[in-house]
Amino acid sequence: MTRQHLIIDADDTLWENNIFFEHAFDEFVDFLDHSHLSPPQIRDVLDAIEAVNARIHGYGSKNFGRNLVQTYRKLAQRPISDADLDTVIG
């Protein structure tokens, strides 16, 4: 039998702040206004980008913004302007 361990990081930083990341994601989905991808499908793309970038840059609000920009660049169905990227970062 293989022994497994469960490790929980419960310092409250993510728990208390996760609502802000979720709100930002909801606003991102609205701004992206994708013609056929649902929010869970967009989340899947973001999660895949985060999985790669977390190894390089870690987590946090700055990196979350970077991940949203990459997701936007991948999924946008219109020409991408600097103003769009500023909105995504904001």
Coordinates of C-alpha atoms in Angstrom, one line a residue:
M1 CA 0.0 0.0 0.0
T2 CA 1.3 3.4 -1.0
R3 CA 1.2 6.1 1.7
Q4 CA -0.2 9.4 0.6
H5 CA 0.0 12.8 2.3
L6 CA -2.3 15.8 2.2
I7 CA -0.7 19.1 2.8
I8 CA -2.8 22.2 3.4
D9 CA -1.5 25.8 3.3
A10 CA -4.0 27.6 5.5
D11 CA -2.5 31.0 6.1
D12 CA -5.7 32.7 4.8
T13 CA -4.0 34.8 2.1
L14 CA -5.6 32.9 -0.8
W15 CA -8.9 32.2 1.1
E16 CA -9.5 35.9 1.8
N17 CA -8.3 37.2 -1.6
N18 CA -9.7 34.5 -3.9
I19 CA -12.9 36.4 -4.3
F20 CA -11.0 39.2 -6.0
F21 CA -9.4 36.8 -8.5
E22 CA -12.8 35.3 -9.3
H23 CA -14.3 38.8 -9.8
A24 CA -11.5 39.7 -12.1
F25 CA -12.0 36.5 -14.1
D26 CA -15.7 37.2 -14.4
E27 CA -14.9 40.7 -15.7
F28 CA -12.4 39.2 -18.1
V29 CA -15.0 36.8 -19.5
D30 CA -17.4 39.7 -20.1
F31 CA -14.7 41.8 -21.8
L32 CA -13.5 38.9 -23.9
D33 CA -17.1 38.3 -25.1
H34 CA -16.2 35.1 -26.8
S35 CA -18.7 33.9 -29.4
H36 CA -18.8 30.3 -28.4
L37 CA -16.6 29.4 -25.5
S38 CA -18.3 29.2 -22.1
P39 CA -16.8 30.6 -18.9
P40 CA -15.6 27.1 -17.8
Q41 CA -14.0 26.6 -21.2
I42 CA -12.2 29.9 -20.9
R43 CA -11.2 29.0 -17.4
D44 CA -9.6 25.8 -18.8
V45 CA -7.5 27.8 -21.2
L46 CA -6.4 30.2 -18.4
D47 CA -5.7 27.2 -16.1
A48 CA -3.4 25.6 -18.7
I49 CA -1.5 28.9 -19.2
E50 CA -1.2 29.3 -15.4
A51 CA 0.1 25.7 -15.0
V52 CA 3.0 26.6 -17.4
N53 CA 3.7 30.1 -16.0
A54 CA 3.5 29.1 -12.4
R55 CA 6.7 27.1 -12.8
I56 CA 8.5 30.1 -14.2
H57 CA 6.9 33.1 -12.4
G58 CA 4.9 31.7 -9.5
Y59 CA 1.6 33.0 -8.4
G60 CA 0.2 36.4 -7.4
S61 CA -1.7 39.3 -8.8
K62 CA 1.0 40.4 -11.2
N63 CA 1.3 36.9 -12.6
F64 CA -2.4 36.5 -12.8
G65 CA -2.5 39.6 -15.0
R66 CA 0.2 38.2 -17.2
N67 CA -1.8 35.0 -17.5
L68 CA -5.0 36.9 -18.4
V69 CA -3.1 38.8 -21.1
Q70 CA -1.8 35.5 -22.6
T71 CA -5.3 34.1 -22.5
Y72 CA -6.7 37.2 -24.1
R73 CA -4.1 37.0 -26.9
K74 CA -5.0 33.4 -27.5
L75 CA -8.8 33.7 -27.5
A76 CA -9.6 37.2 -28.7
Q77 CA -11.8 37.2 -31.8
R78 CA -11.0 40.8 -32.7
P79 CA -7.8 42.8 -33.4
I80 CA -5.9 43.4 -30.1
S81 CA -5.1 46.9 -29.1
D82 CA -2.9 48.3 -26.4
A83 CA -6.1 49.7 -24.8
D84 CA -7.5 46.2 -24.7
L85 CA -4.4 44.9 -23.0
D86 CA -4.6 47.8 -20.5
T87 CA -8.2 46.8 -19.7
V88 CA -7.2 43.2 -19.2
I89 CA -4.3 44.1 -16.9
G90 CA -6.6 46.5 -15.0

